[in-house]
XYZ file of C-alpha atoms in Angstrom:
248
model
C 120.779 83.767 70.045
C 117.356 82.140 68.888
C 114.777 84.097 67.134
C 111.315 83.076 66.569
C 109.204 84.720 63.269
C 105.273 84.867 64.541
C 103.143 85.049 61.078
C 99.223 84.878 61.140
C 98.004 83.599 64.191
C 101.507 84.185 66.168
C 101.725 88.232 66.169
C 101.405 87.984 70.229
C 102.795 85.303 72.120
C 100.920 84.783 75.326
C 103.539 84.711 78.656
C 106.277 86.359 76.755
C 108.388 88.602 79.303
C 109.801 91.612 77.128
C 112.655 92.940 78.482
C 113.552 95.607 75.690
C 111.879 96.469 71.994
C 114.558 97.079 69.989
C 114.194 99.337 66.925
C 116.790 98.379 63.675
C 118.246 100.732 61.316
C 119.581 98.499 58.270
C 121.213 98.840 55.119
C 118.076 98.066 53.737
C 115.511 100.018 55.100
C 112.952 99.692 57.985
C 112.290 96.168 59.239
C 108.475 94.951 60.279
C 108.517 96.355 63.638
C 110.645 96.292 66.800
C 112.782 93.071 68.176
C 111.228 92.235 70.812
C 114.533 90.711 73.111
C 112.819 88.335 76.760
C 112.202 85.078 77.847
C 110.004 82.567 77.419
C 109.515 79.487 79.861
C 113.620 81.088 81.151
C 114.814 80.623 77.872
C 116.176 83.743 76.266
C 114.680 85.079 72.617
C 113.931 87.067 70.380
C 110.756 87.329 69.162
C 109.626 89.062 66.006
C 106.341 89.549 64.578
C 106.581 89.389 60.284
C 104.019 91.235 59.546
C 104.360 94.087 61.654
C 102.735 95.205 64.823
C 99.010 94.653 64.325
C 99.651 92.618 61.843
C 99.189 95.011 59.129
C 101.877 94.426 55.927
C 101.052 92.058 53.262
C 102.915 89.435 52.662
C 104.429 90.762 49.082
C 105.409 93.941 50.998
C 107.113 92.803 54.021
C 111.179 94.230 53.765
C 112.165 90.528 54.286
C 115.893 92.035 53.718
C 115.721 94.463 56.301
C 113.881 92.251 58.968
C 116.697 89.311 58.349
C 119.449 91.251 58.610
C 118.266 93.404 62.188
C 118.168 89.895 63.633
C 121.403 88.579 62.211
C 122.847 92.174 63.547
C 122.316 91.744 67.103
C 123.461 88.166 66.854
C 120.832 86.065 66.119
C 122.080 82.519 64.615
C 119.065 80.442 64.558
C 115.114 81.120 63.094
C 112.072 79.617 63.485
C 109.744 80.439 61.006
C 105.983 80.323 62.129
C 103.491 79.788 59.054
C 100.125 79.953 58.690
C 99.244 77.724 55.324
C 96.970 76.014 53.324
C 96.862 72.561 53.414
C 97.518 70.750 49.862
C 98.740 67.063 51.376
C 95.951 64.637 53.422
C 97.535 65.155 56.157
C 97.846 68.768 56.427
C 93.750 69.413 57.353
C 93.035 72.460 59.508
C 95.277 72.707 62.552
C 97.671 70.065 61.526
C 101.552 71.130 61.680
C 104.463 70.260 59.353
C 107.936 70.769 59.680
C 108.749 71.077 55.520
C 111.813 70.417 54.027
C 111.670 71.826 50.736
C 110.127 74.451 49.081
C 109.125 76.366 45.532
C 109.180 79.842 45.012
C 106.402 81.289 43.191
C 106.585 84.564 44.155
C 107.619 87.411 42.249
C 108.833 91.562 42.449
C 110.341 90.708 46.065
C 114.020 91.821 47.307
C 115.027 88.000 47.296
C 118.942 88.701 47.967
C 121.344 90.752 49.287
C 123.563 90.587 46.189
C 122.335 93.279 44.524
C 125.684 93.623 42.026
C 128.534 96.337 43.111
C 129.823 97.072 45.907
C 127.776 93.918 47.257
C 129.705 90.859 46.974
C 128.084 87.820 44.910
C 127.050 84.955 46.283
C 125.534 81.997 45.086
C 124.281 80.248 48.074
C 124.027 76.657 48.243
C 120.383 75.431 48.670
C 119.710 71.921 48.514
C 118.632 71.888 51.810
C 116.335 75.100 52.296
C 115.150 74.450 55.862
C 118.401 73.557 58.324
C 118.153 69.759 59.145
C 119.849 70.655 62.149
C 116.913 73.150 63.242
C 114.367 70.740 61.807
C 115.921 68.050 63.467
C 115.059 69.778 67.091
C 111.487 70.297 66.277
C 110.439 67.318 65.047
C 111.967 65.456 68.420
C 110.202 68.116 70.433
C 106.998 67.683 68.580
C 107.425 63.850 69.819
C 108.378 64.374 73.290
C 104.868 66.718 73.525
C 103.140 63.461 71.706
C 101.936 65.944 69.114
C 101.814 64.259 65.338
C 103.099 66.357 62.578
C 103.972 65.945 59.111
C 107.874 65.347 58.846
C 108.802 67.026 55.605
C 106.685 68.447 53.016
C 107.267 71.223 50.105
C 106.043 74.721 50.998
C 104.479 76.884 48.070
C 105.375 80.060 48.470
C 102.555 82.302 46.905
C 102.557 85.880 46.171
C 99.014 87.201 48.143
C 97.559 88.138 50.016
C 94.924 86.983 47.635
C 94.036 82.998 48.754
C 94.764 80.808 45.072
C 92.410 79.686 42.965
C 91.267 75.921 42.805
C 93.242 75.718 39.272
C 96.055 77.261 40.714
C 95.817 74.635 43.903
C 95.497 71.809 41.261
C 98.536 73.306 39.688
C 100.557 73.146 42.823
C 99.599 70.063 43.730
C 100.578 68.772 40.211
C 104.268 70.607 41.046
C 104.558 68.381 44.101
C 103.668 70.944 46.939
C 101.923 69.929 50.107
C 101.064 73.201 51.254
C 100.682 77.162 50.797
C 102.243 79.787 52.389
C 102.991 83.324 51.032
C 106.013 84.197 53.556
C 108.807 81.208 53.340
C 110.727 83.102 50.469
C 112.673 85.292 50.354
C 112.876 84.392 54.431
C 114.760 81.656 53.551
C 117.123 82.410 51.059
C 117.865 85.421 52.762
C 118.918 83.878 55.875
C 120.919 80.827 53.948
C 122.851 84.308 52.555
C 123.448 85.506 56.135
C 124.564 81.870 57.253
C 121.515 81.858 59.938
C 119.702 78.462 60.394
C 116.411 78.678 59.103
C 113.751 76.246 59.718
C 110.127 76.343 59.264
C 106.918 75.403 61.928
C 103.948 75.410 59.429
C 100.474 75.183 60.851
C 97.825 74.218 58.352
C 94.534 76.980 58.886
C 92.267 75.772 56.053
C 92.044 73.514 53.058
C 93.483 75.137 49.837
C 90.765 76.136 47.445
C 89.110 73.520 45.915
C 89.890 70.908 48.372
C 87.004 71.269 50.415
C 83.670 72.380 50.387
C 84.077 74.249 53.954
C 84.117 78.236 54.132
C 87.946 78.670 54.252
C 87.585 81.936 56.184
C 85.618 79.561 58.874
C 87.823 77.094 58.853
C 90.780 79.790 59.409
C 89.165 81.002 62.413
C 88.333 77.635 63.773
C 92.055 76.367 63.371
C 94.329 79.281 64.497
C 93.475 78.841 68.403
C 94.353 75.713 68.388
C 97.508 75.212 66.079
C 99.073 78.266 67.435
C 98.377 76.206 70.908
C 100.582 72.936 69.486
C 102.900 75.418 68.534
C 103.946 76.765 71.517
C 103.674 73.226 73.146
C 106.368 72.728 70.775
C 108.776 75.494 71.179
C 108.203 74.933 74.874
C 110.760 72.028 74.583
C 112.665 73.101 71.492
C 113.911 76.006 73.289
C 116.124 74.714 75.757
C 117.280 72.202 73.501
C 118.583 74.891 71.065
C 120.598 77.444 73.999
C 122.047 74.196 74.647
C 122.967 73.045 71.506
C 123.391 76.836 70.124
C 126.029 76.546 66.833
């Protein structure tokens, strides 16, 4: 089963048939919302909406453990990550896409694991490869068969928020090696790596970081959503079958 993550700019998903929300007890508490189990263009899914219906948590108090763990409980094996970020590289201006392939963890005070100490078993995943080249793999040939350019690869900052960084901090980043901000990819990630889910990562730029720019990043937000979110779907649209058919 396939699951797709909508973050800012993604909590609907026009022509999505629902055929059952599904509330998830967990282990860990109350996930984001409902699983939302359809079809999209036929292709079965699960879609999921991060920050809750209305798009109301922050990103530093989303239950990341809880809303991992409903979708690896009713069988979900592969995750697309939607991302709203800033855009650090040259080629991630407003409404440009990515597909990263590494990432750096700034965030902090999050439940980033589900080995907590006893009775939980440890586990030190395995990491070198945070976003599934498998998974990544699949978008970045269905980004080509839409003709849609994207940036192949790329480290993802993950922030705290919901506060946007300063321009030192952007410097700072940039300095580290990252290409772009988002405040969600962690503990997503790691927590699905722990759960043995593949885990990869759409990113849609929806501004220039501070600093980078002279623009009104609350403008340029605005301006970009409609139509990265658009490219995005285009996207999926042929990812989709690809993955039932190829499912691990």
């Amino acid at each position: 089963m396939i699951a797709v993550i909508g973050g800012t700019g993604m909590n609907q998903w026009p022509g999505l048939l629902i055929d059952e929300s599904r509330g998830i007890d967990t282990p860990y508490g109350t996930p984001s919302g409902p699983l939302h189990l359809g079809r999209w263009n036929d292709q079965p899914l699960i879609f999921f909406a991060r920050h809750g219906e209305g798009h109301k948590i922050p990103p530093h108090a989303i239950n990341y453990r809880a809303n991992l763990w409903a979708l690896y409980s009713v069988g979900v094996r592969s995750v697309i990550s939607i991302s709203a970020v800033g855009g650090i590289h040259e080629s991630m201006g407003p409404a440009q896409l990515a597909v990263p392939d590494d990432l750096i963890d700034y965030s902090w005070g999050r439940k980033h694991s589900y080995s907590d100490g006893p009775p939980d078993a440890l586990k030190h995943v395995e990491f070198s490869d945070p976003y599934t080249p498998r998974l990544r793999a699949i978008l970045l040939r269905a980004a080509a068969d839409a003709g849609i350019e994207l940036m192949d690869g790329g480290v993802m900052a993950v922030t705290q928020g919901p506060r946007l960084e300063t321009p030192a901090e952007v410097r700072r980043l940039r300095r580290d090696g990252c290409d772009m901000i988002g405040m969600t990819g962690m503990p997503e990630a790691g927590l699905a790596r722990e759960l043995g889910l593949e885990y990869a990562s759409l990113a849609v730029s929806v501004n220039w970081a501070a600093g980078l720019d002279e623009g009104e990043i609350h403008a340029q937000i605005e301006q970009s959503v409609t139509h990265g979110m658009a490219r995005v779907r285009q996207i999926l649209a042929l990812a989709l079958p690809v993955l039932s058919a190829e499912a691990p």
